[in-house]
CSV table of C-alpha atoms and ligand atoms in Angstrom, one decimal:
chain,number,residue,atom,x,y,z
H,1,MET,CA,0.2,-0.1,0.0
H,2,ASN,CA,1.4,3.4,-1.1
H,3,HIS,CA,1.0,6.4,1.3
H,4,TYR,CA,1.5,10.1,0.4
H,5,TYR,CA,1.9,13.2,2.4
H,6,GLN,CA,0.0,15.4,0.0
H,7,PRO,CA,-1.2,12.9,-2.6
H,8,GLU,CA,-3.1,15.3,-4.8
H,9,ILE,CA,0.2,17.0,-6.0
H,10,GLU,CA,2.6,13.9,-5.7
H,11,THR,CA,0.4,11.9,-8.1
H,12,ALA,CA,-1.0,14.9,-10.4
H,13,SER,CA,-1.1,14.2,-14.0
H,14,ARG,CA,1.7,15.4,-16.0
H,15,GLU,CA,-0.6,18.0,-17.6
H,16,ASP,CA,-1.6,19.3,-14.2
H,17,ILE,CA,2.2,19.7,-13.1
H,18,LEU,CA,2.9,21.4,-16.4
H,19,LYS,CA,0.0,23.9,-15.7
H,20,LEU,CA,1.3,24.6,-12.3
H,21,GLN,CA,4.9,25.2,-13.3
H,22,ASN,CA,3.7,27.5,-16.2
H,23,GLU,CA,1.7,29.6,-13.9
H,24,LYS,CA,4.5,29.7,-11.2
H,25,ILE,CA,7.5,30.4,-13.5
H,26,VAL,CA,5.9,33.6,-14.8
H,27,LYS,CA,5.3,34.7,-11.3
H,28,GLN,CA,8.6,33.8,-10.1
H,29,VAL,CA,10.5,35.6,-12.8
H,30,ARG,CA,8.7,38.7,-12.3
H,31,HIS,CA,9.4,38.3,-8.5
H,32,VAL,CA,13.0,37.8,-9.2
H,33,TYR,CA,13.4,40.5,-11.9
H,34,ASP,CA,11.7,43.1,-9.6
H,35,ASN,CA,13.5,42.3,-6.4
H,36,VAL,CA,16.8,40.9,-7.0
H,37,PRO,CA,18.9,43.7,-8.9
H,38,TYR,CA,22.0,40.9,-9.4
H,39,TYR,CA,19.8,38.6,-11.5
H,40,ARG,CA,18.1,41.6,-13.2
H,41,ASN,CA,21.4,42.7,-14.4
H,42,LEU,CA,22.2,39.2,-15.9
H,43,MET,CA,18.8,39.1,-17.6
H,44,ASP,CA,19.3,42.6,-19.1
H,45,GLN,CA,22.7,41.7,-20.1
H,46,LYS,CA,21.2,38.6,-22.2
H,47,GLY,CA,18.4,40.9,-23.4
H,48,VAL,CA,15.8,39.0,-21.7
H,49,THR,CA,12.6,40.5,-20.1
H,50,PRO,CA,10.0,39.0,-17.7
H,51,GLU,CA,7.4,39.4,-20.7
H,52,ASP,CA,9.6,36.8,-22.7
H,53,ILE,CA,8.8,34.3,-20.2
H,54,LYS,CA,5.3,32.9,-20.9
H,55,GLY,CA,5.7,29.4,-19.6
H,56,ILE,CA,8.3,26.7,-18.4
H,57,ASP,CA,9.5,26.0,-22.0
H,58,ASP,CA,10.7,29.6,-22.1
H,59,ILE,CA,13.2,28.9,-19.2
H,60,LYS,CA,15.9,28.3,-21.7
H,61,LYS,CA,16.0,32.1,-22.4
H,62,LEU,CA,17.0,32.8,-18.7
H,63,PRO,CA,20.8,33.0,-17.7
H,64,PHE,CA,22.4,30.5,-15.3
H,65,LEU,CA,23.4,31.2,-11.9
H,66,THR,CA,26.6,29.4,-10.6
H,67,LYS,CA,28.1,29.1,-7.1
H,68,ASP,CA,30.6,31.9,-8.0
H,69,ASP,CA,27.5,34.3,-8.5
H,70,LEU,CA,26.2,33.2,-5.2
H,71,ARG,CA,29.7,34.0,-3.6
H,72,ASP,CA,30.1,37.3,-5.4
H,73,SER,CA,26.5,38.5,-4.1
H,74,TYR,CA,27.6,37.2,-0.4
H,75,PRO,CA,26.1,38.1,2.0
H,76,ARG,CA,22.7,39.7,0.8
H,77,GLY,CA,23.0,40.1,-3.0
H,78,LEU,CA,20.4,37.6,-4.0
H,79,LEU,CA,17.9,38.3,-1.3
H,80,GLY,CA,14.4,38.5,-2.9
H,81,THR,CA,12.4,40.1,0.0
H,82,ASP,CA,12.6,42.6,2.7
H,83,MET,CA,14.8,41.2,5.4
H,84,ARG,CA,11.8,41.6,7.9
H,85,LYS,CA,10.0,39.1,6.2
H,86,CYS,CA,12.9,36.6,6.6
H,87,VAL,CA,12.7,34.4,9.8
H,88,ARG,CA,15.9,32.1,9.1
H,89,ILE,CA,19.1,31.5,7.4
H,90,HIS,CA,21.2,28.5,6.8
H,91,SER,CA,24.6,28.3,5.3
H,92,THR,CA,27.1,25.9,3.6
H,93,SER,CA,30.2,24.8,5.4
H,94,GLY,CA,32.3,27.1,3.1
H,95,THR,CA,35.3,24.7,3.4
H,96,THR,CA,36.3,26.1,-0.2
H,97,GLY,CA,35.8,29.7,-0.6
H,98,LYS,CA,33.1,32.0,1.0
H,99,ARG,CA,30.0,30.6,2.5
H,100,VAL,CA,26.7,30.5,0.7
H,101,VAL,CA,24.0,31.9,2.8
H,102,ALA,CA,20.4,31.1,2.0
H,103,TYR,CA,17.4,33.1,3.6
H,104,TYR,CA,14.0,31.9,4.2
H,105,THR,CA,10.5,33.3,4.8
H,106,GLN,CA,8.0,31.3,7.1
H,107,LYS,CA,6.3,30.3,3.9
H,108,ASP,CA,9.8,29.2,2.7
H,109,VAL,CA,10.3,27.0,5.5
H,110,ASP,CA,6.9,25.6,5.3
H,111,LEU,CA,7.4,24.5,2.1
H,112,TRP,CA,10.7,23.2,2.6
H,113,GLU,CA,9.3,21.0,5.6
H,114,GLU,CA,6.4,19.7,3.6
H,115,CYS,CA,8.9,18.5,0.8
H,116,CYS,CA,10.9,16.5,3.9
H,117,ALA,CA,7.5,15.2,5.1
H,118,ARG,CA,6.8,13.7,1.6
H,119,ALA,CA,10.1,11.9,1.9
H,120,ILE,CA,9.5,10.8,5.1
H,121,VAL,CA,6.1,9.3,4.4
H,122,ALA,CA,7.6,7.8,1.2
H,123,ALA,CA,10.1,5.9,3.4
H,124,GLY,CA,7.0,4.4,5.0
H,125,GLY,CA,6.8,7.0,8.0
H,126,ASP,CA,3.4,8.1,9.8
H,127,GLU,CA,2.4,9.3,13.2
H,128,SER,CA,3.1,6.2,14.8
H,129,ASP,CA,6.9,6.4,14.1
H,130,ILE,CA,9.9,7.6,16.4
H,131,CYS,CA,12.2,9.5,14.0
H,132,GLN,CA,15.9,9.9,15.3
H,133,VAL,CA,17.3,12.9,13.5
H,134,CYS,CA,21.0,12.7,13.6
H,135,TYR,CA,21.8,15.4,11.0
H,136,GLY,CA,23.5,18.2,12.3
H,137,TYR,CA,21.4,21.0,13.5
H,138,GLY,CA,22.5,24.6,13.2
H,139,LEU,CA,23.6,26.6,9.8
H,140,PHE,CA,23.6,23.0,8.0
H,141,THR,CA,20.1,22.4,6.7
H,142,GLY,CA,20.2,18.6,7.4
H,143,GLY,CA,18.8,18.7,11.0
H,144,PHE,CA,16.3,21.5,10.9
H,145,GLY,CA,14.9,20.6,7.5
H,146,VAL,CA,14.3,16.8,8.3
H,147,HIS,CA,13.1,17.6,11.9
H,148,GLY,CA,10.4,19.9,10.6
H,149,GLY,CA,9.4,17.3,8.1
H,150,SER,CA,9.3,14.7,10.9
H,151,HIS,CA,6.8,17.2,12.9
H,152,LYS,CA,4.7,17.6,10.0
H,153,VAL,CA,4.1,13.9,9.5
H,154,GLY,CA,3.4,13.7,13.3
H,155,CYS,CA,6.4,11.4,14.2
H,156,LEU,CA,7.8,11.5,17.7
H,157,THR,CA,10.8,13.5,16.9
H,158,LEU,CA,14.1,12.9,18.6
H,159,PRO,CA,16.3,16.1,17.9
H,160,MET,CA,19.7,14.5,18.3
H,161,SER,CA,21.9,16.3,16.0
H,162,SER,CA,25.1,14.6,15.1
H,163,GLY,CA,27.8,13.2,17.3
H,164,ASN,CA,28.1,11.5,20.6
H,165,THR,CA,27.5,8.4,19.1
H,166,ASP,CA,27.3,6.4,22.4
H,167,ARG,CA,24.3,8.6,23.5
H,168,GLN,CA,22.7,8.1,19.9
H,169,VAL,CA,22.7,4.4,20.3
H,170,GLN,CA,21.4,4.5,23.7
H,171,PHE,CA,18.3,6.7,22.8
H,172,MET,CA,17.7,4.5,19.6
H,173,MET,CA,17.4,1.5,21.9
H,174,ASP,CA,15.8,3.1,24.7
H,175,MET,CA,13.3,5.2,22.9
H,176,GLU,CA,12.7,2.2,20.2
H,177,ALA,CA,13.4,4.6,17.2
H,178,THR,CA,11.9,3.6,14.1
H,179,ILE,CA,13.5,6.0,11.4
H,180,LEU,CA,17.0,7.0,11.5
H,181,CYS,CA,18.0,10.1,9.6
H,182,CYS,CA,21.6,10.9,9.1
H,183,THR,CA,24.3,10.9,6.4
H,184,PRO,CA,25.0,7.4,5.0
H,185,SER,CA,28.6,7.5,6.5
H,186,TYR,CA,27.2,8.1,10.0
H,187,ALA,CA,24.7,5.3,9.4
H,188,ALA,CA,27.5,2.9,8.9
H,189,TYR,CA,29.1,4.2,12.0
H,190,ILE,CA,26.1,3.7,14.1
H,191,GLY,CA,25.6,0.3,12.6
H,192,GLU,CA,29.2,-0.5,13.6
H,193,THR,CA,28.9,0.9,17.1
H,194,LEU,CA,25.5,-1.2,17.8
H,195,ALA,CA,27.4,-4.4,16.7
H,196,GLU,CA,30.4,-3.5,19.2
H,197,LYS,CA,27.8,-3.1,21.8
H,198,GLY,CA,26.6,-6.7,21.3
H,199,TYR,CA,23.3,-5.8,19.5
H,200,THR,CA,22.1,-7.8,16.5
H,201,PRO,CA,20.3,-5.9,13.7
H,202,GLU,CA,17.1,-7.5,15.1
H,203,ASP,CA,17.5,-6.0,18.4
H,204,ASN,CA,16.6,-2.5,17.4
H,205,LYS,CA,13.2,-1.2,16.3
H,206,LEU,CA,14.4,0.7,13.1
H,207,LYS,CA,12.4,0.0,10.0
H,208,ALA,CA,13.9,2.6,7.7
H,209,GLY,CA,16.6,5.2,7.2
H,210,ILE,CA,16.5,8.5,5.4
H,211,PHE,CA,20.0,9.1,4.3
H,212,GLY,CA,21.8,11.7,2.2
H,213,ALA,CA,24.0,14.9,2.0
H,214,GLU,CA,26.9,13.0,0.5
H,215,PRO,CA,27.4,10.5,-2.4
H,216,TRP,CA,26.9,7.0,-1.5
H,217,THR,CA,26.9,3.8,-3.7
H,218,GLU,CA,24.5,0.7,-4.0
H,219,GLU,CA,27.2,-1.2,-2.1
H,220,MET,CA,27.1,1.4,0.8
H,221,ARG,CA,23.1,0.9,0.6
H,222,GLN,CA,23.6,-2.8,1.0
H,223,SER,CA,26.1,-2.7,3.8
H,224,ILE,CA,23.9,-0.4,5.9
H,225,GLU,CA,20.7,-2.0,5.3
H,226,LYS,CA,22.4,-5.3,6.7
H,227,SER,CA,24.0,-4.0,9.5
H,228,LEU,CA,21.0,-2.1,10.9
H,229,GLY,CA,18.3,-4.4,9.5
H,230,ILE,CA,16.4,-1.7,7.8
H,231,LYS,CA,15.4,-0.4,4.3
H,232,ALA,CA,17.7,2.8,3.6
H,233,TYR,CA,16.2,5.4,1.4
H,234,ASP,CA,18.3,8.2,-0.2
H,235,ILE,CA,17.3,11.9,0.0
H,236,TYR,CA,18.8,14.8,-1.8
H,237,GLY,CA,19.0,18.6,-1.6
H,238,LEU,CA,21.3,21.4,-1.3
H,239,THR,CA,21.3,24.7,1.0
H,240,GLU,CA,21.0,26.9,-2.2
H,241,LEU,CA,17.5,25.8,-2.9
H,242,SER,CA,16.3,25.0,0.8
H,243,GLY,CA,18.2,21.8,2.1
H,244,PRO,CA,17.1,18.2,2.2
H,245,GLY,CA,13.9,17.1,0.4
H,246,VAL,CA,14.4,18.6,-3.0
H,247,ALA,CA,14.3,15.0,-4.2
H,248,TYR,CA,13.6,11.6,-2.2
H,249,GLU,CA,13.3,8.2,-2.9
H,250,CYS,CA,10.3,5.9,-3.0
H,251,CYS,CA,9.7,2.1,-2.2
H,252,GLU,CA,10.8,1.5,-5.8
H,253,GLN,CA,14.5,2.9,-5.2
H,254,THR,CA,15.4,3.4,-8.7
H,255,GLY,CA,16.0,7.0,-8.5
H,256,MET,CA,14.8,10.1,-6.3
H,257,HIS,CA,11.4,12.0,-7.1
H,258,ILE,CA,12.2,15.6,-7.5
H,259,ASN,CA,9.6,17.9,-5.9
H,260,GLU,CA,8.6,19.4,-9.3
H,261,ASP,CA,5.8,21.6,-8.2
H,262,HIS,CA,8.6,23.4,-6.2
H,263,PHE,CA,11.8,22.6,-8.2
H,264,TYR,CA,12.0,22.7,-11.9
H,265,ALA,CA,14.9,20.6,-13.1
H,266,GLU,CA,17.0,20.6,-16.2
H,267,VAL,CA,20.3,18.6,-17.1
H,268,ILE,CA,22.7,20.4,-19.2
H,269,ASN,CA,25.7,19.7,-21.0
H,270,PRO,CA,28.5,21.3,-18.5
H,271,GLU,CA,30.7,22.5,-21.1
H,272,THR,CA,28.3,24.1,-23.6
H,273,GLY,CA,25.2,24.9,-21.3
H,274,GLU,CA,23.1,23.2,-23.9
H,275,VAL,CA,19.8,21.5,-22.3
H,276,LEU,CA,19.9,17.7,-22.7
H,277,PRO,CA,17.1,15.5,-23.7
H,278,GLU,CA,15.8,13.1,-20.9
H,279,GLY,CA,18.0,10.1,-20.3
H,280,GLU,CA,21.1,12.0,-21.1
H,281,LYS,CA,23.9,12.4,-18.4
H,282,GLY,CA,24.7,16.1,-17.4
H,283,GLU,CA,24.8,18.9,-14.8
H,284,LEU,CA,21.6,19.3,-12.8
H,285,VAL,CA,20.3,22.8,-12.9
H,286,PHE,CA,17.5,23.9,-10.8
H,287,THR,CA,14.9,26.7,-10.7
H,288,SER,CA,13.0,27.3,-7.4
H,289,LEU,CA,9.4,28.0,-8.5
H,290,ASP,CA,8.0,29.4,-5.5
H,291,LYS,CA,10.9,30.5,-3.1
H,292,GLU,CA,10.3,34.2,-1.8
H,293,ALA,CA,13.4,34.8,0.3
H,294,PHE,CA,16.1,33.2,-2.0
H,295,PRO,CA,14.6,32.7,-5.2
H,296,LEU,CA,17.3,31.1,-7.5
H,297,LEU,CA,16.6,30.8,-11.3
H,298,ARG,CA,18.5,28.2,-13.3
H,299,TYR,CA,21.2,27.4,-10.7
H,300,ARG,CA,23.9,25.2,-11.8
H,301,THR,CA,24.3,22.4,-8.8
H,302,ARG,CA,27.6,20.8,-10.5
H,303,ASP,CA,25.8,17.4,-9.6
H,304,ILE,CA,26.1,15.0,-12.6
H,305,CYS,CA,22.8,12.9,-13.1
H,306,ILE,CA,20.1,11.6,-15.2
H,307,LEU,CA,16.4,12.6,-15.2
H,308,SER,CA,13.8,10.0,-15.9
H,309,ARG,CA,10.0,10.3,-16.3
H,310,LYS,CA,9.5,6.7,-16.4
H,311,LYS,CA,6.2,5.5,-14.8
H,312,CYS,CA,7.0,4.7,-11.2
H,313,SER,CA,5.3,1.8,-9.5
H,314,CYS,CA,4.7,3.9,-6.3
H,315,GLY,CA,2.3,6.1,-8.3
H,316,ARG,CA,4.1,9.2,-7.9
H,317,THR,CA,4.4,11.4,-11.1
H,318,HIS,CA,7.2,13.5,-10.4
H,319,VAL,CA,10.4,13.2,-12.5
H,320,LYS,CA,13.3,11.2,-11.0
H,321,MET,CA,16.8,11.9,-10.9
H,322,THR,CA,19.6,9.2,-10.6
H,323,LYS,CA,22.0,9.3,-7.4
H,324,PRO,CA,24.3,12.1,-8.4
H,325,LEU,CA,26.8,10.1,-10.3
H,326,GLY,CA,29.5,12.5,-8.7
H,327,ARG,CA,30.1,16.2,-8.5
H,328,SER,CA,31.7,17.9,-11.3
H,329,ASP,CA,34.4,19.1,-8.7
H,330,ASP,CA,34.6,15.9,-6.6
H,331,MET,CA,36.0,14.3,-9.7
H,332,MET,CA,39.8,13.7,-9.5
H,333,VAL,CA,42.0,13.8,-12.2
H,334,ILE,CA,45.0,11.4,-11.2
H,335,ARG,CA,47.7,10.7,-13.9
H,336,GLY,CA,45.5,12.2,-16.4
H,337,VAL,CA,42.5,9.8,-15.7
H,338,ASN,CA,39.2,10.9,-14.3
H,339,VAL,CA,38.5,9.1,-11.2
H,340,PHE,CA,35.3,9.5,-9.0
H,341,PRO,CA,35.2,8.4,-5.4
H,342,SER,CA,32.1,6.4,-6.0
H,343,GLN,CA,33.9,4.1,-8.3
H,344,ILE,CA,36.5,3.3,-5.7
H,345,GLU,CA,33.5,2.7,-2.9
H,346,THR,CA,32.1,0.3,-5.3
H,347,VAL,CA,35.2,-1.6,-5.6
H,348,LEU,CA,36.0,-1.6,-1.9
H,349,LEU,CA,32.8,-2.6,-0.7
H,350,GLY,CA,31.9,-5.1,-3.5
H,351,ALA,CA,35.3,-7.0,-2.2
H,352,GLY,CA,33.5,-7.3,1.2
H,353,TYR,CA,35.4,-4.5,3.0
H,354,GLU,CA,33.7,-2.0,5.3
H,355,PRO,CA,33.1,1.6,4.2
H,356,ASN,CA,36.1,2.9,6.4
H,357,TYR,CA,38.5,4.3,3.8
H,358,GLN,CA,40.4,7.4,2.9
H,359,ILE,CA,41.9,8.2,-0.5
H,360,VAL,CA,45.2,10.2,-0.6
H,361,VAL,CA,46.6,12.0,-4.0
H,362,ASP,CA,49.7,13.9,-3.9
H,363,ARG,CA,52.3,14.9,-6.7
H,364,VAL,CA,55.9,13.8,-6.0
H,365,ASN,CA,58.6,14.9,-8.6
H,366,ASN,CA,55.8,15.8,-11.1
H,367,THR,CA,54.0,12.6,-10.8
H,368,ASP,CA,50.8,11.8,-9.3
H,369,THR,CA,50.7,9.5,-6.2
H,370,PHE,CA,47.5,7.7,-5.5
H,371,ASP,CA,47.0,6.0,-2.0
H,372,ILE,CA,43.9,4.3,-0.3
H,373,TYR,CA,43.9,3.4,3.0
H,374,LEU,CA,41.3,0.8,3.9
H,375,GLU,CA,40.6,-0.8,7.2
H,376,PHE,CA,40.5,-4.6,7.4
H,377,SER,CA,38.1,-6.3,10.0
H,378,LYS,CA,39.1,-8.8,12.6
H,379,ASP,CA,37.9,-11.6,10.2
H,380,GLN,CA,39.9,-10.5,7.2
H,381,PHE,CA,43.1,-10.1,9.3
H,382,SER,CA,45.7,-12.7,8.9
H,383,ASP,CA,49.2,-12.7,10.8
H,384,LYS,CA,50.8,-14.1,7.5
H,385,ILE,CA,52.1,-11.1,5.6
H,386,SER,CA,51.5,-13.3,2.4
H,387,VAL,CA,47.7,-13.3,2.9
H,388,MET,CA,47.9,-9.6,3.5
H,389,GLN,CA,49.8,-8.8,0.5
H,390,LYS,CA,47.5,-10.9,-1.6
H,391,ARG,CA,44.5,-8.9,-0.5
H,392,GLU,CA,46.3,-5.7,-1.4
H,393,GLN,CA,47.3,-7.1,-4.7
H,394,ASP,CA,43.5,-8.3,-5.5
H,395,LEU,CA,42.3,-4.9,-4.6
H,396,ARG,CA,45.0,-3.2,-6.8
H,397,THR,CA,44.0,-5.7,-9.9
H,398,SER,CA,40.2,-4.8,-9.3
H,399,MET,CA,40.8,-0.9,-9.2
H,400,LYS,CA,43.0,-1.1,-12.2
H,401,SER,CA,40.1,-2.6,-14.3
H,402,MET,CA,37.4,0.1,-12.6
H,403,LEU,CA,39.6,2.9,-13.2
H,404,GLY,CA,42.3,2.2,-15.7
H,405,ILE,CA,45.0,3.3,-13.1
H,406,SER,CA,46.4,1.2,-10.0
H,407,PRO,CA,46.4,2.8,-6.5
H,408,LYS,CA,48.7,1.8,-3.7
H,409,ILE,CA,46.7,-0.1,-1.3
H,410,HIS,CA,47.1,0.1,2.7
H,411,LEU,CA,45.3,-2.2,4.6
H,412,VAL,CA,45.0,-0.8,8.0
H,413,ALA,CA,44.0,-1.9,11.6
H,414,PRO,CA,40.4,-1.5,12.4
H,415,LYS,CA,39.6,1.8,14.0
H,416,THR,CA,42.6,3.4,12.3
H,417,ILE,CA,40.3,5.7,10.2
H,418,THR,CA,38.4,8.5,11.7
H,419,ARG,CA,34.6,8.0,11.6
H,420,SER,CA,32.3,10.8,10.1
H,421,GLU,CA,29.5,12.0,12.1
H,422,GLY,CA,28.3,14.3,9.1
H,423,LYS,CA,29.7,14.5,5.8
H,424,ALA,CA,32.7,12.0,5.2
H,425,VAL,CA,35.9,13.4,4.3
H,426,ARG,CA,36.9,10.5,2.0
H,427,ILE,CA,39.6,12.4,-0.3
H,428,ILE,CA,42.8,14.1,0.6
H,429,ASP,CA,43.9,15.9,-2.2
H,430,LYS,CA,47.4,17.1,-1.2
H,431,ARG,CA,48.1,18.7,-4.7
H,432,LYS,CA,45.7,21.4,-4.0
H,433,LEU,CA,47.7,22.3,-0.9
H,434,HIS,CA,50.8,22.8,-2.9
H,435,GLY,CA,48.9,25.0,-5.2
X,501,DLL,O1,23.8,18.5,2.2
X,501,DLL,C1,21.4,18.9,2.5
X,501,DLL,C2,20.9,17.7,2.7
X,501,DLL,C3,20.9,17.4,4.0
X,501,DLL,C4,20.8,16.8,1.9
X,501,DLL,C5,20.4,16.2,4.7
X,501,DLL,C6,20.3,15.4,2.1
X,501,DLL,C7,20.2,15.4,3.7
X,501,DLL,P1,24.7,21.1,1.2
X,501,DLL,O2,25.5,20.9,2.5
X,501,DLL,O3,24.4,22.4,0.8
X,501,DLL,O4,23.2,20.5,1.5
X,501,DLL,O5,25.2,20.2,0.2
X,501,DLL,C8,24.4,20.1,-1.1
X,501,DLL,O6,25.7,17.7,-1.3
X,501,DLL,O7,24.9,19.6,-4.4
X,501,DLL,C9,25.3,17.0,-3.5
X,501,DLL,O8,26.5,17.5,-4.2
X,501,DLL,C10,25.6,16.6,-2.2
X,501,DLL,N1,24.2,15.9,-1.9
X,501,DLL,C11,23.2,16.1,-1.0
X,501,DLL,N2,22.5,15.1,-1.1
X,501,DLL,C12,23.1,14.0,-1.6
X,501,DLL,C13,22.6,12.6,-2.2
X,501,DLL,C14,22.8,19.3,2.0
X,501,DLL,N3,21.6,12.1,-1.5
X,501,DLL,C15,25.4,18.8,-1.8
X,501,DLL,N4,23.5,11.9,-2.8
X,501,DLL,C16,24.8,18.7,-3.3
X,501,DLL,C17,24.6,12.7,-3.3
X,501,DLL,C18,24.2,14.5,-2.2
X,501,DLL,N5,25.0,13.6,-2.9
């Protein structure tokens, strides 16, 4: 049996969705043109006026916005309303360059929370559930977004935030949490901690997990599902558009439905900006159709994915996106070869290792070095050096066939690699440090 949070819109006919998008885009472009001088300039430079936008198809005429635009207009340049109407900000972590600050009116918060509520219901949640939120609360959108969604669904909400894993596990068991929300890497850590404390997957009351905010592979999904005894659902979003809940998985688990009544998605060729047909891989571009305070038009996410309108057995009609197949800025070029961290994760987990690894890239004597540090488990340990060397060699061979180049593999003792409580840091690219 399928449940929806807002059945009318989640299962609306394609015609009705299109009609809604056509109406909303006209209003939204007018709103942005009148209230955001930065974007008005971009439109003026391109010779586009609000009158040129008569429906969603005309969106192609509008200029793109990039992360650089957001940084250039920091802290308030893209604000679309009077500050007195804003009730909240959130912000990206800003590890590279200036932070991005997004603003919300009360209406923006309400719509965002509804998107998260749809995701929770799609994962099987209802008012009888106990939802443990261990995404970080604060400037990061994960905690507050999912928390708001959980309230809207009527779940008993455990606002744990991230960290203090012993306490997380104790609350999970004592409060009998049924839904776990955190990054996939933290879910793996929680699973590991439960096992260390002697619990089997059957001992907890969890039924589902809603995991996102970072890339994770199908192998990682299987590993988490097994260690926690749950079904693991993906959720996608970004601060610039609101936060989690831009897209979410349903029971079919073949991609994430984009909340198309609020976010219009396009996929473009990242080199040329050309809009690609459905089914082709490219950079995801979003237009927020009804955001008031931070209304972005044609925002380039840098996330690479494929869109599909194939009928979904869950009954939802909204377009689906694949898991981001990597971020254009996540891709490493090592010895001239393009390497995505997700390819590495697929090989390591496919070979039966736990998701505890780190990738280190450096440049020595003008040549790239490429090292993978990976924990072996107690069962995988042997005191015979030849056995461990064989394990490393096998991984090297599998990596070579996946990537085309071979990394140096270092099997390291359990607990050597720092566990993640939020977004995992998988890559250390020291070449960037040398400039
Ligand atoms: O990570 C919002 C979020 C919170 C999503 C909680 C899901 C759950 P940012 O910190 O602004 O926002 O990072 C956004 O993270 O452009 C993607 O590259 C990546 N990302 C988010 N969700 C996924 C996912 C939040 N499910 C950036 N799979 C995005 C892969 C994801 N990457």
